[in-house]
Amino acid sequence: MTRRQGDPPVRRAIVSGSTFEERIGYARAVVDGDRVHVSGTTGFDYASMTISEDVVEQAEQCLRNIGAALAEAGCAFADVVRVRYLLPAREDFEPCWPVLRRAFGQVRPAATMMVCGLADERMRIEIEVDARRGTVAAGAGSALRIEPVDGDAMVEEWRHVHNVIVPPAAMTLDEARERAGRNRLSNAYLGDVLVGCSTVRPPGGEERAATVIARVLPAYRGRGIGTALYEAGLAHARGLDAGAVETVVLAANADGLRFAGARGFVEKERYVLDDGREEWVDLRLAEARPA
């Protein structure tokens, strides 16, 4: 059965490289439909399989490990609905609160703390989370933020998403800076995690046609993020009194073409740039602009 765009992914396991996963036989996380279950995670740095003696540093590493698993699952801490803390010593819990609050203070998942023994005497805290890959939308109270690009750090983030989605047109930082000088660029964040970007080219030509492009990193597609980026970009273009709205999609990007078609764009032209072999598709919004 073919999975449609927007459908939950099939069940899959995510591994981190921890030797414990291989020796015991479990995954760091399991994606099951729109649910993500992250195994109890300790403060080991899995690259070196070392662990700090300090409980706060262990908690910080736990969250880094969990964050990496969530990102691979297409989630962020903003998607966490349940968290469990396991510690051998109850007095170690309170020193970790500031670290935990930074990750979960805005999310407010259900939480439980348990005092119990852990598998290795070096382990002073273990954290387990469950998350849900639900649809998100921008707006008050939402974990999704769409922010205009401002400064080199945000330009670099925008460039990263652009280059992942359209590698044939990969840009240098200087090229991205130049693009920011003439277009409106925005980044999308789920919590603090970069998930997408957009471009609005201002109206030009006799028809005052503006170009609106929304891009979402593959792991985060099907959650409404592209729609939110597109709607924000469309509103900006129309605020500039655009007489028509166009978009451009790499022909190989089937998800992008389906997304554009579902929003009323119709193909206008296909072409190959002089310096490349990839086919591009220009599309125009068929819907008339409201008076």
PDB file of C-alpha atoms in Angstrom:
ATOM      1  CA  MET A   1       0.000   0.000   0.000  1.00  0.00           C
ATOM      2  CA  THR A   2       1.385   3.400  -0.998  1.00  0.00           C
ATOM      3  CA  ARG A   3       1.635   5.949   1.793  1.00  0.00           C
ATOM      4  CA  ARG A   4       0.020   9.252   0.912  1.00  0.00           C
ATOM      5  CA  GLN A   5       1.637  12.602   1.679  1.00  0.00           C
ATOM      6  CA  GLY A   6       0.719  13.574   5.226  1.00  0.00           C
ATOM      7  CA  ASP A   7       0.049  10.017   6.395  1.00  0.00           C
ATOM      8  CA  PRO A   8       1.912   8.931   9.547  1.00  0.00           C
ATOM      9  CA  PRO A   9       5.146   7.065   8.817  1.00  0.00           C
ATOM     10  CA  VAL A  10       5.251   3.297   9.194  1.00  0.00           C
ATOM     11  CA  ARG A  11       6.769   1.806  12.340  1.00  0.00           C
ATOM     12  CA  ARG A  12      10.525   2.222  12.395  1.00  0.00           C
ATOM     13  CA  ALA A  13      13.358   2.012  14.889  1.00  0.00           C
ATOM     14  CA  ILE A  14      15.944   4.716  15.562  1.00  0.00           C
ATOM     15  CA  VAL A  15      19.362   3.738  16.893  1.00  0.00           C
ATOM     16  CA  SER A  16      21.939   6.068  18.403  1.00  0.00           C
ATOM     17  CA  GLY A  17      25.136   4.024  18.313  1.00  0.00           C
ATOM     18  CA  SER A  18      25.024   3.225  22.023  1.00  0.00           C
ATOM     19  CA  THR A  19      26.687  -0.109  22.739  1.00  0.00           C
ATOM     20  CA  PHE A  20      23.878  -0.846  25.206  1.00  0.00           C
ATOM     21  CA  GLU A  21      21.327  -0.905  22.378  1.00  0.00           C
ATOM     22  CA  GLU A  22      23.305  -3.526  20.483  1.00  0.00           C
ATOM     23  CA  ARG A  23      24.215  -5.660  23.487  1.00  0.00           C
ATOM     24  CA  ILE A  24      20.759  -5.665  25.075  1.00  0.00           C
ATOM     25  CA  GLY A  25      18.657  -5.525  21.909  1.00  0.00           C
ATOM     26  CA  TYR A  26      16.550  -2.346  21.857  1.00  0.00           C
ATOM     27  CA  ALA A  27      16.215   0.911  19.928  1.00  0.00           C
ATOM     28  CA  ARG A  28      16.828   4.432  21.179  1.00  0.00           C
ATOM     29  CA  ALA A  29      13.375   5.317  19.877  1.00  0.00           C
ATOM     30  CA  VAL A  30      10.496   3.762  17.965  1.00  0.00           C
ATOM     31  CA  VAL A  31       8.233   5.712  15.619  1.00  0.00           C
ATOM     32  CA  ASP A  32       4.814   4.040  15.522  1.00  0.00           C
ATOM     33  CA  GLY A  33       2.366   6.028  13.421  1.00  0.00           C
ATOM     34  CA  ASP A  34       2.210   9.508  14.915  1.00  0.00           C
ATOM     35  CA  ARG A  35       3.651   8.332  18.233  1.00  0.00           C
ATOM     36  CA  VAL A  36       7.335   8.423  19.153  1.00  0.00           C
ATOM     37  CA  HIS A  37       8.583   6.417  22.125  1.00  0.00           C
ATOM     38  CA  VAL A  38      12.103   7.249  23.346  1.00  0.00           C
ATOM     39  CA  SER A  39      13.755   4.626  25.534  1.00  0.00           C
ATOM     40  CA  GLY A  40      15.155   5.428  28.942  1.00  0.00           C
ATOM     41  CA  THR A  41      18.220   7.509  28.079  1.00  0.00           C
ATOM     42  CA  THR A  42      21.214   8.150  30.298  1.00  0.00           C
ATOM     43  CA  GLY A  43      24.044  10.665  30.282  1.00  0.00           C
ATOM     44  CA  PHE A  44      26.492   8.703  28.171  1.00  0.00           C
ATOM     45  CA  ASP A  45      28.101  10.465  25.238  1.00  0.00           C
ATOM     46  CA  TYR A  46      27.425   7.732  22.686  1.00  0.00           C
ATOM     47  CA  ALA A  47      30.254   8.799  20.386  1.00  0.00           C
ATOM     48  CA  SER A  48      32.871   8.052  23.053  1.00  0.00           C
ATOM     49  CA  MET A  49      30.756   5.964  25.462  1.00  0.00           C
ATOM     50  CA  THR A  50      31.943   8.139  28.346  1.00  0.00           C
ATOM     51  CA  ILE A  51      29.842   9.654  31.119  1.00  0.00           C
ATOM     52  CA  SER A  52      30.358  12.597  33.479  1.00  0.00           C
ATOM     53  CA  GLU A  53      30.367  12.078  37.241  1.00  0.00           C
ATOM     54  CA  ASP A  54      28.177  15.199  37.692  1.00  0.00           C
ATOM     55  CA  VAL A  55      24.424  14.586  37.727  1.00  0.00           C
ATOM     56  CA  VAL A  56      23.575  17.942  36.121  1.00  0.00           C
ATOM     57  CA  GLU A  57      25.998  17.287  33.275  1.00  0.00           C
ATOM     58  CA  GLN A  58      24.469  13.836  32.909  1.00  0.00           C
ATOM     59  CA  ALA A  59      21.004  15.390  32.671  1.00  0.00           C
ATOM     60  CA  GLU A  60      22.233  17.784  29.970  1.00  0.00           C
ATOM     61  CA  GLN A  61      23.692  14.877  27.988  1.00  0.00           C
ATOM     62  CA  CYS A  62      20.486  12.864  28.456  1.00  0.00           C
ATOM     63  CA  LEU A  63      18.552  15.693  26.831  1.00  0.00           C
ATOM     64  CA  ARG A  64      21.055  16.024  23.987  1.00  0.00           C
ATOM     65  CA  ASN A  65      20.695  12.297  23.303  1.00  0.00           C
ATOM     66  CA  ILE A  66      16.902  12.501  23.468  1.00  0.00           C
ATOM     67  CA  GLY A  67      16.841  15.605  21.272  1.00  0.00           C
ATOM     68  CA  ALA A  68      18.846  13.811  18.591  1.00  0.00           C
ATOM     69  CA  ALA A  69      16.436  10.862  18.632  1.00  0.00           C
ATOM     70  CA  LEU A  70      13.408  13.145  18.462  1.00  0.00           C
ATOM     71  CA  ALA A  71      14.902  15.073  15.547  1.00  0.00           C
ATOM     72  CA  GLU A  72      15.496  11.871  13.590  1.00  0.00           C
ATOM     73  CA  ALA A  73      11.852  10.981  14.259  1.00  0.00           C
ATOM     74  CA  GLY A  74      10.693  14.360  12.952  1.00  0.00           C
ATOM     75  CA  CYS A  75       9.873  15.683  16.419  1.00  0.00           C
ATOM     76  CA  ALA A  76      11.134  18.230  18.902  1.00  0.00           C
ATOM     77  CA  PHE A  77      10.840  18.704  22.646  1.00  0.00           C
ATOM     78  CA  ALA A  78       7.722  20.738  21.833  1.00  0.00           C
ATOM     79  CA  ASP A  79       6.029  17.437  20.842  1.00  0.00           C
ATOM     80  CA  VAL A  80       6.735  15.620  24.127  1.00  0.00           C
ATOM     81  CA  VAL A  81       3.583  14.614  26.010  1.00  0.00           C
ATOM     82  CA  ARG A  82       5.053  12.398  28.745  1.00  0.00           C
ATOM     83  CA  VAL A  83       8.397  12.300  30.573  1.00  0.00           C
ATOM     84  CA  ARG A  84       9.711   9.958  33.275  1.00  0.00           C
ATOM     85  CA  TYR A  85      12.759  10.646  35.426  1.00  0.00           C
ATOM     86  CA  LEU A  86      14.575   7.757  37.104  1.00  0.00           C
ATOM     87  CA  LEU A  87      17.268   8.453  39.722  1.00  0.00           C
ATOM     88  CA  PRO A  88      19.032   6.259  42.279  1.00  0.00           C
ATOM     89  CA  ALA A  89      19.266   9.191  44.742  1.00  0.00           C
ATOM     90  CA  ARG A  90      16.262  11.500  45.262  1.00  0.00           C
ATOM     91  CA  GLU A  91      18.525  14.350  46.395  1.00  0.00           C
ATOM     92  CA  ASP A  92      20.041  14.451  42.885  1.00  0.00           C
ATOM     93  CA  PHE A  93      16.733  15.460  41.297  1.00  0.00           C
ATOM     94  CA  GLU A  94      16.390  19.073  42.412  1.00  0.00           C
ATOM     95  CA  PRO A  95      19.825  20.181  41.101  1.00  0.00           C
ATOM     96  CA  CYS A  96      18.645  19.054  37.644  1.00  0.00           C
ATOM     97  CA  TRP A  97      15.449  21.136  37.659  1.00  0.00           C
ATOM     98  CA  PRO A  98      16.883  24.182  35.819  1.00  0.00           C
ATOM     99  CA  VAL A  99      18.159  21.945  33.001  1.00  0.00           C
ATOM    100  CA  LEU A 100      14.850  20.095  32.751  1.00  0.00           C
ATOM    101  CA  ARG A 101      12.857  23.319  32.855  1.00  0.00           C
ATOM    102  CA  ARG A 102      14.769  24.681  29.868  1.00  0.00           C
ATOM    103  CA  ALA A 103      13.651  21.676  27.821  1.00  0.00           C
ATOM    104  CA  PHE A 104      10.111  21.265  29.109  1.00  0.00           C
ATOM    105  CA  GLY A 105       9.098  24.510  30.833  1.00  0.00           C
ATOM    106  CA  GLN A 106       7.041  25.732  27.864  1.00  0.00           C
ATOM    107  CA  VAL A 107       5.825  22.269  26.877  1.00  0.00           C
ATOM    108  CA  ARG A 108       4.556  21.105  30.291  1.00  0.00           C
ATOM    109  CA  PRO A 109       4.328  17.344  29.582  1.00  0.00           C
ATOM    110  CA  ALA A 110       2.913  14.922  32.125  1.00  0.00           C
ATOM    111  CA  ALA A 111       5.822  13.808  34.317  1.00  0.00           C
ATOM    112  CA  THR A 112       6.802  11.236  36.922  1.00  0.00           C
ATOM    113  CA  MET A 113       9.971  10.969  39.015  1.00  0.00           C
ATOM    114  CA  MET A 114      10.950   7.554  40.406  1.00  0.00           C
ATOM    115  CA  VAL A 115      13.775   6.536  42.740  1.00  0.00           C
ATOM    116  CA  CYS A 116      15.261   3.235  41.608  1.00  0.00           C
ATOM    117  CA  GLY A 117      18.498   1.502  40.789  1.00  0.00           C
ATOM    118  CA  LEU A 118      19.974   1.948  37.318  1.00  0.00           C
ATOM    119  CA  ALA A 119      21.894  -0.512  35.155  1.00  0.00           C
ATOM    120  CA  ASP A 120      25.345   0.996  35.788  1.00  0.00           C
ATOM    121  CA  GLU A 121      26.527   2.547  39.062  1.00  0.00           C
ATOM    122  CA  ARG A 122      27.947   5.503  37.102  1.00  0.00           C
ATOM    123  CA  MET A 123      24.451   6.452  35.944  1.00  0.00           C
ATOM    124  CA  ARG A 124      22.825   9.073  38.164  1.00  0.00           C
ATOM    125  CA  ILE A 125      19.772   9.940  36.043  1.00  0.00           C
ATOM    126  CA  GLU A 126      17.787   8.323  33.251  1.00  0.00           C
ATOM    127  CA  ILE A 127      15.053  10.076  31.229  1.00  0.00           C
ATOM    128  CA  GLU A 128      12.341   8.505  29.097  1.00  0.00           C
ATOM    129  CA  VAL A 129       9.883  10.448  26.915  1.00  0.00           C
ATOM    130  CA  ASP A 130       6.873   9.896  24.680  1.00  0.00           C
ATOM    131  CA  ALA A 131       5.998  12.352  21.930  1.00  0.00           C
ATOM    132  CA  ARG A 132       3.286  12.798  19.336  1.00  0.00           C
ATOM    133  CA  ARG A 133       3.838  13.969  15.767  1.00  0.00           C
ATOM    134  CA  GLY A 134       0.618  15.962  15.510  1.00  0.00           C
ATOM    135  CA  THR A 135      -0.370  18.659  13.038  1.00  0.00           C
ATOM    136  CA  VAL A 136       0.942  22.074  14.031  1.00  0.00           C
ATOM    137  CA  ALA A 137      -0.003  25.579  12.965  1.00  0.00           C
ATOM    138  CA  ALA A 138       1.509  28.986  13.587  1.00  0.00           C
ATOM    139  CA  GLY A 139      -0.241  31.339  15.968  1.00  0.00           C
ATOM    140  CA  ALA A 140      -0.604  32.265  19.604  1.00  0.00           C
ATOM    141  CA  GLY A 141       0.279  29.396  21.905  1.00  0.00           C
ATOM    142  CA  SER A 142       1.680  27.247  19.088  1.00  0.00           C
ATOM    143  CA  ALA A 143       5.092  25.583  19.265  1.00  0.00           C
ATOM    144  CA  LEU A 144       5.596  26.523  15.597  1.00  0.00           C
ATOM    145  CA  ARG A 145       7.302  29.882  15.021  1.00  0.00           C
ATOM    146  CA  ILE A 146       7.866  31.562  11.666  1.00  0.00           C
ATOM    147  CA  GLU A 147      10.404  34.365  11.914  1.00  0.00           C
ATOM    148  CA  PRO A 148      11.918  36.699   9.293  1.00  0.00           C
ATOM    149  CA  VAL A 149      15.594  35.994   8.715  1.00  0.00           C
ATOM    150  CA  ASP A 150      17.762  38.511  10.554  1.00  0.00           C
ATOM    151  CA  GLY A 151      21.525  38.186  10.892  1.00  0.00           C
ATOM    152  CA  ASP A 152      24.085  35.689   9.678  1.00  0.00           C
ATOM    153  CA  ALA A 153      23.049  32.900  12.061  1.00  0.00           C
ATOM    154  CA  MET A 154      19.523  32.868  10.631  1.00  0.00           C
ATOM    155  CA  VAL A 155      20.819  33.245   7.072  1.00  0.00           C
ATOM    156  CA  GLU A 156      22.960  30.149   7.651  1.00  0.00           C
ATOM    157  CA  GLU A 157      19.921  28.249   8.940  1.00  0.00           C
ATOM    158  CA  TRP A 158      17.879  29.320   5.917  1.00  0.00           C
ATOM    159  CA  ARG A 159      20.737  28.254   3.646  1.00  0.00           C
ATOM    160  CA  HIS A 160      20.893  24.829   5.321  1.00  0.00           C
ATOM    161  CA  VAL A 161      17.215  24.092   4.634  1.00  0.00           C
ATOM    162  CA  HIS A 162      17.442  25.473   1.094  1.00  0.00           C
ATOM    163  CA  ASN A 163      20.456  23.312   0.278  1.00  0.00           C
ATOM    164  CA  VAL A 164      18.892  20.153   1.726  1.00  0.00           C
ATOM    165  CA  ILE A 165      15.722  20.617  -0.344  1.00  0.00           C
ATOM    166  CA  VAL A 166      17.315  21.826  -3.594  1.00  0.00           C
ATOM    167  CA  PRO A 167      20.911  20.519  -3.679  1.00  0.00           C
ATOM    168  CA  PRO A 168      21.320  21.315  -7.411  1.00  0.00           C
ATOM    169  CA  ALA A 169      20.966  25.002  -6.480  1.00  0.00           C
ATOM    170  CA  ALA A 170      23.056  24.866  -3.288  1.00  0.00           C
ATOM    171  CA  MET A 171      24.183  28.320  -2.143  1.00  0.00           C
ATOM    172  CA  THR A 172      27.202  29.655  -0.349  1.00  0.00           C
ATOM    173  CA  LEU A 173      26.691  31.886   2.667  1.00  0.00           C
ATOM    174  CA  ASP A 174      27.506  34.955   0.559  1.00  0.00           C
ATOM    175  CA  GLU A 175      24.911  33.948  -2.027  1.00  0.00           C
ATOM    176  CA  ALA A 176      22.326  33.449   0.711  1.00  0.00           C
ATOM    177  CA  ARG A 177      23.158  36.878   2.144  1.00  0.00           C
ATOM    178  CA  GLU A 178      22.601  38.401  -1.294  1.00  0.00           C
ATOM    179  CA  ARG A 179      19.252  36.590  -1.549  1.00  0.00           C
ATOM    180  CA  ALA A 180      18.256  37.992   1.840  1.00  0.00           C
ATOM    181  CA  GLY A 181      19.005  41.493   0.584  1.00  0.00           C
ATOM    182  CA  ARG A 182      16.394  41.351  -2.181  1.00  0.00           C
ATOM    183  CA  ASN A 183      13.784  38.831  -0.971  1.00  0.00           C
ATOM    184  CA  ARG A 184      11.915  38.209   2.260  1.00  0.00           C
ATOM    185  CA  LEU A 185      13.376  35.083   3.827  1.00  0.00           C
ATOM    186  CA  SER A 186      11.835  33.353   6.850  1.00  0.00           C
ATOM    187  CA  ASN A 187      12.712  30.349   9.005  1.00  0.00           C
ATOM    188  CA  ALA A 188      10.300  27.985  10.729  1.00  0.00           C
ATOM    189  CA  TYR A 189      11.060  26.503  14.147  1.00  0.00           C
ATOM    190  CA  LEU A 190       9.235  23.822  16.112  1.00  0.00           C
ATOM    191  CA  GLY A 191      10.168  24.853  19.604  1.00  0.00           C
ATOM    192  CA  ASP A 192      13.861  25.622  19.119  1.00  0.00           C
ATOM    193  CA  VAL A 193      14.339  23.158  16.248  1.00  0.00           C
ATOM    194  CA  LEU A 194      14.766  24.442  12.691  1.00  0.00           C
ATOM    195  CA  VAL A 195      12.197  22.669  10.488  1.00  0.00           C
ATOM    196  CA  GLY A 196      11.747  24.768   7.346  1.00  0.00           C
ATOM    197  CA  CYS A 197      12.160  28.054   5.540  1.00  0.00           C
ATOM    198  CA  SER A 198      10.445  30.224   2.952  1.00  0.00           C
ATOM    199  CA  THR A 199      11.210  32.776   0.266  1.00  0.00           C
ATOM    200  CA  VAL A 200       9.010  35.585  -1.033  1.00  0.00           C
ATOM    201  CA  ARG A 201      10.290  37.357  -4.115  1.00  0.00           C
ATOM    202  CA  PRO A 202       8.606  40.766  -4.376  1.00  0.00           C
ATOM    203  CA  PRO A 203       6.176  41.515  -7.246  1.00  0.00           C
ATOM    204  CA  GLY A 204       7.722  42.380 -10.590  1.00  0.00           C
ATOM    205  CA  GLY A 205       6.909  42.725 -14.268  1.00  0.00           C
ATOM    206  CA  GLU A 206       3.711  43.943 -15.903  1.00  0.00           C
ATOM    207  CA  GLU A 207       1.590  41.465 -13.940  1.00  0.00           C
ATOM    208  CA  ARG A 208       3.313  42.237 -10.646  1.00  0.00           C
ATOM    209  CA  ALA A 209       3.894  38.537 -10.089  1.00  0.00           C
ATOM    210  CA  ALA A 210       5.396  37.549  -6.733  1.00  0.00           C
ATOM    211  CA  THR A 211       7.031  34.184  -6.038  1.00  0.00           C
ATOM    212  CA  VAL A 212       6.271  32.285  -2.830  1.00  0.00           C
ATOM    213  CA  ILE A 213       8.320  29.184  -1.970  1.00  0.00           C
ATOM    214  CA  ALA A 214       7.858  27.053   1.179  1.00  0.00           C
ATOM    215  CA  ARG A 215      10.398  24.379   2.136  1.00  0.00           C
ATOM    216  CA  VAL A 216      10.154  21.819   4.952  1.00  0.00           C
ATOM    217  CA  LEU A 217      12.885  19.393   5.979  1.00  0.00           C
ATOM    218  CA  PRO A 218      11.803  15.843   5.007  1.00  0.00           C
ATOM    219  CA  ALA A 219      11.478  14.508   8.568  1.00  0.00           C
ATOM    220  CA  TYR A 220       8.956  17.230   9.463  1.00  0.00           C
ATOM    221  CA  ARG A 221       6.655  17.016   6.440  1.00  0.00           C
ATOM    222  CA  GLY A 222       2.989  16.132   6.710  1.00  0.00           C
ATOM    223  CA  ARG A 223       2.454  18.167   9.890  1.00  0.00           C
ATOM    224  CA  GLY A 224       1.045  21.413   8.470  1.00  0.00           C
ATOM    225  CA  ILE A 225       4.367  23.273   8.621  1.00  0.00           C
ATOM    226  CA  GLY A 226       4.530  23.795   4.862  1.00  0.00           C
ATOM    227  CA  THR A 227       0.969  25.104   4.871  1.00  0.00           C
ATOM    228  CA  ALA A 228       1.775  27.604   7.615  1.00  0.00           C
ATOM    229  CA  LEU A 229       4.892  28.790   5.767  1.00  0.00           C
ATOM    230  CA  TYR A 230       3.003  29.083   2.493  1.00  0.00           C
ATOM    231  CA  GLU A 231       0.085  30.988   4.017  1.00  0.00           C
ATOM    232  CA  ALA A 232       2.432  33.431   5.755  1.00  0.00           C
ATOM    233  CA  GLY A 233       4.358  33.957   2.523  1.00  0.00           C
ATOM    234  CA  LEU A 234       1.162  34.382   0.498  1.00  0.00           C
ATOM    235  CA  ALA A 235      -0.136  36.968   2.953  1.00  0.00           C
ATOM    236  CA  HIS A 236       3.137  38.892   2.675  1.00  0.00           C
ATOM    237  CA  ALA A 237       3.061  38.778  -1.135  1.00  0.00           C
ATOM    238  CA  ARG A 238      -0.497  40.061  -1.231  1.00  0.00           C
ATOM    239  CA  GLY A 239       0.430  42.746   1.253  1.00  0.00           C
ATOM    240  CA  LEU A 240       2.900  43.930  -1.389  1.00  0.00           C
ATOM    241  CA  ASP A 241      -0.041  44.173  -3.830  1.00  0.00           C
ATOM    242  CA  ALA A 242       1.034  41.206  -5.946  1.00  0.00           C
ATOM    243  CA  GLY A 243      -1.162  40.789  -9.010  1.00  0.00           C
ATOM    244  CA  ALA A 244      -0.246  37.108  -9.393  1.00  0.00           C
ATOM    245  CA  VAL A 245       1.519  34.477  -7.302  1.00  0.00           C
ATOM    246  CA  GLU A 246       3.962  31.915  -8.638  1.00  0.00           C
ATOM    247  CA  THR A 247       6.197  29.241  -7.176  1.00  0.00           C
ATOM    248  CA  VAL A 248       9.068  27.104  -8.438  1.00  0.00           C
ATOM    249  CA  VAL A 249       9.733  23.457  -7.594  1.00  0.00           C
ATOM    250  CA  LEU A 250      12.507  21.050  -8.505  1.00  0.00           C
ATOM    251  CA  ALA A 251      10.825  18.533 -10.822  1.00  0.00           C
ATOM    252  CA  ALA A 252      12.291  15.629  -8.840  1.00  0.00           C
ATOM    253  CA  ASN A 253      10.588  16.933  -5.667  1.00  0.00           C
ATOM    254  CA  ALA A 254       7.334  14.965  -5.934  1.00  0.00           C
ATOM    255  CA  ASP A 255       6.192  16.114  -2.473  1.00  0.00           C
ATOM    256  CA  GLY A 256       6.677  19.744  -3.494  1.00  0.00           C
ATOM    257  CA  LEU A 257       4.713  19.334  -6.722  1.00  0.00           C
ATOM    258  CA  ARG A 258       1.841  17.629  -4.902  1.00  0.00           C
ATOM    259  CA  PHE A 259       1.858  20.362  -2.269  1.00  0.00           C
ATOM    260  CA  ALA A 260       1.660  23.098  -4.917  1.00  0.00           C
ATOM    261  CA  GLY A 261      -1.049  21.305  -6.878  1.00  0.00           C
ATOM    262  CA  ALA A 262      -3.175  20.847  -3.765  1.00  0.00           C
ATOM    263  CA  ARG A 263      -3.109  24.614  -3.227  1.00  0.00           C
ATOM    264  CA  GLY A 264      -4.290  25.550  -6.687  1.00  0.00           C
ATOM    265  CA  PHE A 265      -0.998  26.030  -8.533  1.00  0.00           C
ATOM    266  CA  VAL A 266      -0.908  24.918 -12.163  1.00  0.00           C
ATOM    267  CA  GLU A 267       2.183  24.209 -14.211  1.00  0.00           C
ATOM    268  CA  LYS A 268       3.378  27.110 -16.314  1.00  0.00           C
ATOM    269  CA  GLU A 269       6.767  26.014 -17.655  1.00  0.00           C
ATOM    270  CA  ARG A 270       9.481  23.365 -17.335  1.00  0.00           C
ATOM    271  CA  TYR A 271      13.108  24.168 -18.042  1.00  0.00           C
ATOM    272  CA  VAL A 272      16.730  23.253 -17.410  1.00  0.00           C
ATOM    273  CA  LEU A 273      19.163  25.974 -16.368  1.00  0.00           C
ATOM    274  CA  ASP A 274      22.188  26.586 -18.569  1.00  0.00           C
ATOM    275  CA  ASP A 275      24.632  25.403 -15.910  1.00  0.00           C
ATOM    276  CA  GLY A 276      22.798  22.255 -14.825  1.00  0.00           C
ATOM    277  CA  ARG A 277      20.864  19.137 -15.822  1.00  0.00           C
ATOM    278  CA  GLU A 278      18.042  19.252 -13.259  1.00  0.00           C
ATOM    279  CA  GLU A 279      14.559  20.088 -14.476  1.00  0.00           C
ATOM    280  CA  TRP A 280      12.629  22.865 -12.753  1.00  0.00           C
ATOM    281  CA  VAL A 281       8.910  23.625 -12.812  1.00  0.00           C
ATOM    282  CA  ASP A 282       7.372  27.096 -12.653  1.00  0.00           C
ATOM    283  CA  LEU A 283       3.771  27.126 -11.440  1.00  0.00           C
ATOM    284  CA  ARG A 284       1.186  29.869 -11.091  1.00  0.00           C
ATOM    285  CA  LEU A 285      -1.669  30.127  -8.611  1.00  0.00           C
ATOM    286  CA  ALA A 286      -4.811  29.670 -10.687  1.00  0.00           C
ATOM    287  CA  GLU A 287      -7.065  31.287  -8.111  1.00  0.00           C
ATOM    288  CA  ALA A 288      -7.847  34.907  -8.880  1.00  0.00           C
ATOM    289  CA  ARG A 289      -6.562  37.475  -6.400  1.00  0.00           C
ATOM    290  CA  PRO A 290      -9.384  38.880  -4.221  1.00  0.00           C
ATOM    291  CA  ALA A 291     -10.359  42.445  -5.100  1.00  0.00           C
TER     292      ALA A 291
END
